[in-house]
XYZ file of N, CA, C and O in Angstrom:
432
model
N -98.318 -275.643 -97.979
C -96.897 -275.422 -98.086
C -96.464 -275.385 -99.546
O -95.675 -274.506 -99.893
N -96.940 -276.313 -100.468
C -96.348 -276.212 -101.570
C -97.451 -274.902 -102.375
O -96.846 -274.148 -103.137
N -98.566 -274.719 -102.256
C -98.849 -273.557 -102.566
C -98.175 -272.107 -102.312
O -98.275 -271.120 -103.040
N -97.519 -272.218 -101.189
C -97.107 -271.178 -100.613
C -95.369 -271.002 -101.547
O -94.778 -269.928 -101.656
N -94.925 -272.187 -102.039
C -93.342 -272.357 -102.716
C -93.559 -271.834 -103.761
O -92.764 -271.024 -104.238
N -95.168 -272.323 -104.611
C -95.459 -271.884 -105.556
C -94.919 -270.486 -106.240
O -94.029 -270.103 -106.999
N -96.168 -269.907 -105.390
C -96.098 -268.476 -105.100
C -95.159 -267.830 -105.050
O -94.911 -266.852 -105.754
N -94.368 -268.389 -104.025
C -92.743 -267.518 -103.793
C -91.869 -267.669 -105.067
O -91.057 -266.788 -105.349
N -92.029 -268.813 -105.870
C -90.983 -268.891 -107.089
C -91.428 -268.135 -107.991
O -90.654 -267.548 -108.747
N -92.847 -267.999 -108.086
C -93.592 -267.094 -109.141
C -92.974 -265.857 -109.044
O -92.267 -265.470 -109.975
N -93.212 -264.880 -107.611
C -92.356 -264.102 -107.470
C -91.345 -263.582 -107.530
O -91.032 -262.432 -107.839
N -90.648 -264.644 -107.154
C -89.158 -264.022 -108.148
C -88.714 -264.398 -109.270
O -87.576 -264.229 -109.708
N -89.705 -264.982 -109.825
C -89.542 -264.673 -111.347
C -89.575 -263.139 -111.880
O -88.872 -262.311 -112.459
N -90.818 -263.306 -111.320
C -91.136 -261.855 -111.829
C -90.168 -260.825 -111.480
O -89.746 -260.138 -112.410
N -89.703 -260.577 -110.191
C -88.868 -259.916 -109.646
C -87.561 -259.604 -110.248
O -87.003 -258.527 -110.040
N -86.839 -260.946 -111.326
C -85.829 -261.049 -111.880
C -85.670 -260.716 -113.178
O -84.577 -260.394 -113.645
N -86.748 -260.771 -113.843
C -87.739 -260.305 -114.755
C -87.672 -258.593 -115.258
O -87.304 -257.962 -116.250
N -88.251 -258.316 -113.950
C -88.696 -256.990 -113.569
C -86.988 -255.918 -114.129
O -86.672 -255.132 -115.022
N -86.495 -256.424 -113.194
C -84.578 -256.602 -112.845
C -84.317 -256.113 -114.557
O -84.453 -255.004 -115.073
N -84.065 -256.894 -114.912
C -83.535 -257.295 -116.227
C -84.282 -256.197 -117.452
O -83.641 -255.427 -118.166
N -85.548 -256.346 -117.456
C -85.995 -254.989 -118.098
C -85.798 -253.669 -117.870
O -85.725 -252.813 -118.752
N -85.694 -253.454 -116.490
C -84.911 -252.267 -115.935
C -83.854 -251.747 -116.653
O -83.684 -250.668 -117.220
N -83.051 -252.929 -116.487
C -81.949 -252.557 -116.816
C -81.171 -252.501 -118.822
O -80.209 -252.095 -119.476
N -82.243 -253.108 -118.920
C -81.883 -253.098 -120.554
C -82.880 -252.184 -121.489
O -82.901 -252.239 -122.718
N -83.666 -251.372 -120.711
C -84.340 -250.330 -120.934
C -84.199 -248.956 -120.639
O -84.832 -248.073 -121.217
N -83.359 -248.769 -119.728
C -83.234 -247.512 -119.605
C -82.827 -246.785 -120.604
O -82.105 -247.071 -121.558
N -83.614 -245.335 -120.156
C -82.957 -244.057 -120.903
C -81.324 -244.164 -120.990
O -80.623 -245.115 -120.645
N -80.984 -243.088 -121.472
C -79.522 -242.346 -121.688
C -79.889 -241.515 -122.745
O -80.517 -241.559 -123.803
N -78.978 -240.400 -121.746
C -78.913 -239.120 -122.550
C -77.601 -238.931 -122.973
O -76.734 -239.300 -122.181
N -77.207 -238.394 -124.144
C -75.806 -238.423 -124.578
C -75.731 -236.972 -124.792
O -76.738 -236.827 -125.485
N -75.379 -236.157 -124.707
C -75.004 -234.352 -124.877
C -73.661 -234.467 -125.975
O -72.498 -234.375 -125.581
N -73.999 -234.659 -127.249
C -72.727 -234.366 -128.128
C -72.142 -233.192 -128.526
O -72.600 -232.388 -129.338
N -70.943 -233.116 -127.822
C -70.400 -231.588 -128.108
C -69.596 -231.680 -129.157
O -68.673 -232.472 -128.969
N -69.608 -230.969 -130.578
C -68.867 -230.883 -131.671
C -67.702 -229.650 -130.802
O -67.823 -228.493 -130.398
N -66.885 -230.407 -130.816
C -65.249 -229.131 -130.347
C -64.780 -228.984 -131.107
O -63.922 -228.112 -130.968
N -64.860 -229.568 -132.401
C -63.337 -230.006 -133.505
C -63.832 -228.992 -133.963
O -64.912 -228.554 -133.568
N -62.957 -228.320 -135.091
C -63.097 -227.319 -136.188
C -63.787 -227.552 -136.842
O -64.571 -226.603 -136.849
N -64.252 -228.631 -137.843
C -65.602 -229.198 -138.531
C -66.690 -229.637 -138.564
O -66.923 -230.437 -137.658
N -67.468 -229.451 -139.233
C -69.099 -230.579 -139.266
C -67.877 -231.356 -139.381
O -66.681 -231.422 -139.669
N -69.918 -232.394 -138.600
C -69.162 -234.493 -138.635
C -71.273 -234.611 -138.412
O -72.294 -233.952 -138.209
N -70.805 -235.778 -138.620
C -71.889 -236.566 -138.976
C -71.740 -237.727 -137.465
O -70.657 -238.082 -137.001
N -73.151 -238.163 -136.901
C -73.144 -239.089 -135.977
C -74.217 -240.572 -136.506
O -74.370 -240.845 -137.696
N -74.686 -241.164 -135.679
C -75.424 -242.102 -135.943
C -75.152 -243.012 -134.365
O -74.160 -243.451 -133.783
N -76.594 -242.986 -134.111
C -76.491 -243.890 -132.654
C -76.832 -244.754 -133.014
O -77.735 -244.656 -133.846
N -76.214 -246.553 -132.531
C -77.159 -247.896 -133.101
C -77.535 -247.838 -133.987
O -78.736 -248.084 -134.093
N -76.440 -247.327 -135.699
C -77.312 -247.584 -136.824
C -78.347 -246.742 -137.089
O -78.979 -247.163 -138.058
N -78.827 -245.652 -136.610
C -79.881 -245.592 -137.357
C -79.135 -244.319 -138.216
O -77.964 -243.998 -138.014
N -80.083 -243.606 -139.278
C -79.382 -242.778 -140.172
C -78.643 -241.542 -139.311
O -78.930 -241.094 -138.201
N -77.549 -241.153 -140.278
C -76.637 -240.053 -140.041
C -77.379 -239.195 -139.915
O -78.351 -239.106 -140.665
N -77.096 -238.127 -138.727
C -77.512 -236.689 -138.368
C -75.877 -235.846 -138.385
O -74.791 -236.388 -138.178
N -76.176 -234.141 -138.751
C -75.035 -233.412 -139.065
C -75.267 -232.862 -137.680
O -76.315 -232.703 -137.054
N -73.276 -232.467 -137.187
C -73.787 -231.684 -136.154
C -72.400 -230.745 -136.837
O -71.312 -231.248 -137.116
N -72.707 -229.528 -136.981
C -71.515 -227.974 -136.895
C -70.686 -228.230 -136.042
O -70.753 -228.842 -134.976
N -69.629 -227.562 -136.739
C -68.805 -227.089 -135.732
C -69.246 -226.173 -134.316
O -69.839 -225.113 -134.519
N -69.019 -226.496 -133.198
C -69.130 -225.696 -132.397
C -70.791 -225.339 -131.330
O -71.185 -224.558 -130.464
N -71.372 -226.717 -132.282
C -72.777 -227.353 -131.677
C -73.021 -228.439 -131.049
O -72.303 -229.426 -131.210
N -73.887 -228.439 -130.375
C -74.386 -229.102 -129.778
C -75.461 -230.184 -130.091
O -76.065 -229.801 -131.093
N -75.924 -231.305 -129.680
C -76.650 -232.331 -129.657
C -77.482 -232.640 -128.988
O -77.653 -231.737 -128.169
N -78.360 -233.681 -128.786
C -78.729 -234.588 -128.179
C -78.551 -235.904 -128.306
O -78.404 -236.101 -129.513
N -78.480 -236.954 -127.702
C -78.466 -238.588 -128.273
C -79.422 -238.894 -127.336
O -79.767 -238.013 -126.549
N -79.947 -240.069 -127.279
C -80.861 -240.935 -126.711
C -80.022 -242.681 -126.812
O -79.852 -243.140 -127.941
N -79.701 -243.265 -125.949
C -79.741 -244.681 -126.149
C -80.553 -245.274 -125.218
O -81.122 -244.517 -124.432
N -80.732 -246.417 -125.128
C -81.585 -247.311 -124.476
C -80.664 -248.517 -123.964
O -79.786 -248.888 -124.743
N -80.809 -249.315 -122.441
C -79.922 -250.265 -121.973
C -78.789 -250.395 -122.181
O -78.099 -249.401 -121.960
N -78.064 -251.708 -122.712
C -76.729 -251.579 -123.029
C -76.453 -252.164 -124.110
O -77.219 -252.777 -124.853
N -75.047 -251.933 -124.241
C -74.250 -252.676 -125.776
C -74.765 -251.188 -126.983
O -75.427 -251.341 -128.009
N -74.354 -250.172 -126.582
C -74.975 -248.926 -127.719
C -73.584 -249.083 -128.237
O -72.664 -249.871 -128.019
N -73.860 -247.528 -129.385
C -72.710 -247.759 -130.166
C -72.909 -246.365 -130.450
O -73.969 -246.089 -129.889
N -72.380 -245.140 -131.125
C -71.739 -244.417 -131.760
C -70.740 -244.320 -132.860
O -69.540 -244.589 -132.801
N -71.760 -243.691 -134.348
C -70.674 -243.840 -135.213
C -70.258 -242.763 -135.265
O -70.952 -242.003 -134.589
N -69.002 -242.032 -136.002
C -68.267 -240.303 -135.757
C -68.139 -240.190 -137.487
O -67.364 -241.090 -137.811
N -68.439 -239.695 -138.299
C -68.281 -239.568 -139.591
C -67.598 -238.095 -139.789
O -68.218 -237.043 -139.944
N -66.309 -238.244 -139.751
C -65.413 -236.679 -140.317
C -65.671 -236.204 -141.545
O -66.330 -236.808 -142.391
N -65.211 -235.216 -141.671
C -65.060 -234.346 -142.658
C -63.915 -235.155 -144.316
O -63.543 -234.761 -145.422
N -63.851 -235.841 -143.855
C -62.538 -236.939 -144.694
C -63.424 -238.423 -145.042
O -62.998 -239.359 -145.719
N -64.735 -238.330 -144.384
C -65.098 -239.570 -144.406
C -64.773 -240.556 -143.483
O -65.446 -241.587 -143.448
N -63.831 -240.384 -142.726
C -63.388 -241.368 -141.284
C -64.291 -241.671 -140.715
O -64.724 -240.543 -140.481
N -65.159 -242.493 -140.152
C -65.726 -243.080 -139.408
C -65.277 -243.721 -138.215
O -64.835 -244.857 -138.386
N -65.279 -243.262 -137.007
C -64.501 -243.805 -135.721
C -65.841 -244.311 -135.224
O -66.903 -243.767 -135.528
N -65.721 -245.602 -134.283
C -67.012 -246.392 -133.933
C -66.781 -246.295 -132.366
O -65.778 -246.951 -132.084
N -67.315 -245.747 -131.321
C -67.181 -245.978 -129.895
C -67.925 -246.399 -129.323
O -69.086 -246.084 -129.587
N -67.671 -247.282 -128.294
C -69.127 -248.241 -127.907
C -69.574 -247.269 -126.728
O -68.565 -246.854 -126.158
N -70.696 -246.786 -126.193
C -71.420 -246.292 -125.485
C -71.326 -246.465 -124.102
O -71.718 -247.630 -124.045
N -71.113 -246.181 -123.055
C -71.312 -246.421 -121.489
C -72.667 -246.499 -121.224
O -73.447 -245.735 -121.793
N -72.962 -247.149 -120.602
C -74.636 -247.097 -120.141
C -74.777 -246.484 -119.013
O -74.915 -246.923 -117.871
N -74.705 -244.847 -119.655
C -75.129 -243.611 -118.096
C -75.339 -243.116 -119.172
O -75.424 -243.455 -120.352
N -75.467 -241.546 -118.071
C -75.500 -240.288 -118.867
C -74.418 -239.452 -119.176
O -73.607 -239.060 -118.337
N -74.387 -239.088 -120.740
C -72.990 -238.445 -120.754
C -72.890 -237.214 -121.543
O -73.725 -236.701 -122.288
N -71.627 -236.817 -121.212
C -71.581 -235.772 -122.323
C -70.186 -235.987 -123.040
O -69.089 -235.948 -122.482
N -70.407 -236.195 -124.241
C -69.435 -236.628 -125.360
C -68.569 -235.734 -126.357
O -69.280 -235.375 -127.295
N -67.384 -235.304 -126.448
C -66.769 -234.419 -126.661
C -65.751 -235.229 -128.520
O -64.698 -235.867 -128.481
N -66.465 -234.914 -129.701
C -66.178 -234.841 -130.902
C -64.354 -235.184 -130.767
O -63.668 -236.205 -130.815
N -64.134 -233.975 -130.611
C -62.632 -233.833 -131.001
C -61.447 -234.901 -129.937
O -60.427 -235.500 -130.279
N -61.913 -234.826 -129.003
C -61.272 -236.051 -128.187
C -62.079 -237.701 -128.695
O -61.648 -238.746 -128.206
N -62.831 -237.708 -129.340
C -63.074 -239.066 -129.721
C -62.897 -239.602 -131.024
O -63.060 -240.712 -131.532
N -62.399 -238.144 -131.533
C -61.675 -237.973 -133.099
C -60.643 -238.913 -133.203
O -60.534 -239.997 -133.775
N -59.568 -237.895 -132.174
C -58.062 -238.352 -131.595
C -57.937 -239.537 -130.774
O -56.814 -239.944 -130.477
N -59.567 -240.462 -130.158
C -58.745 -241.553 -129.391
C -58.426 -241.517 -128.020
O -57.998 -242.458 -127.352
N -58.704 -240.150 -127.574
C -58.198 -239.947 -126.227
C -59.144 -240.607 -125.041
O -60.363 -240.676 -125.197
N -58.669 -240.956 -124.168
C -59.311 -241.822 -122.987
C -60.201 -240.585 -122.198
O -60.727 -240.973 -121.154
N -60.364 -239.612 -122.440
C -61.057 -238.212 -121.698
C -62.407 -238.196 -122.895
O -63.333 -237.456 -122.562
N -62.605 -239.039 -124.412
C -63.630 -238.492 -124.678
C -65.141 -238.415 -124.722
O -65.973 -237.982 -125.519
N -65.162 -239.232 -123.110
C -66.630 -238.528 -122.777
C -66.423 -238.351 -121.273
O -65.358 -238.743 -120.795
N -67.578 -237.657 -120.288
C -67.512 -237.627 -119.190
C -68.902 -237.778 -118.541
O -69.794 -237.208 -119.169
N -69.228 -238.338 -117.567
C -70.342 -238.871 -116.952
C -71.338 -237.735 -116.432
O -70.853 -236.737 -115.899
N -72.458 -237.839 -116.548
C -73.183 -236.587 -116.116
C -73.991 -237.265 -114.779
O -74.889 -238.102 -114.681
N -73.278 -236.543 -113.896
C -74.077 -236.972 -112.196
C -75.323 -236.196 -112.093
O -75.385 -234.984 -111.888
N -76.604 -237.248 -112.300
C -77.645 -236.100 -111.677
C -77.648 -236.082 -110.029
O -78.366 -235.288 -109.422
């Protein structure tokens, strides 16, 4: 019997374990759409600035949760938005302005 409790607690350790890496590992894909009239500059979690054109497109990558997005304008502005943990597609010029529309969830 107590071998058998053993066992079972071992298990859901692991199980909870398991859980938890899941979830603070996953992919995310971010699709950054430059809409605004200008280059801008991004940066996911810190790492160095990438340029994206006017009127281009991206990729992002984050991993689990607590991401971040920096927005570097044409003025030097830097707007900081914290990340959703899905998949998205992220729209420049509405996250320029602040607007509650600037990203939208990508349903696979």
């Amino acid at each position: 019997m107590k071998h058998t409790l053993k066992v079972a607690i071992i298990v859901l350790i692991l199980v909870v374990i398991s859980a938890i890496l899941f979830v603070t590992g996953k992919r995310h894909d971010i699709l950054i759409e430059n809409n605004s009239m200008a280059g801008i500059k991004y940066s996911i979690n810190g790492e160095p600035y990438k340029t994206l054109d006017a009127g281009k497109k991206a990729l992002g990558i984050s991993k689990g949760i607590g991401n971040v997005i920096f927005i570097k304008t044409a003025d030097n502005k830097v707007i900081e938005k914290e990340l959703p943990s899905k998949d998205i597609n992220l729209f420049i010029n509405q996250a320029i302005n602040n607007s509650d529309d600037w990203y939208k969830e990508n349903v696979k």
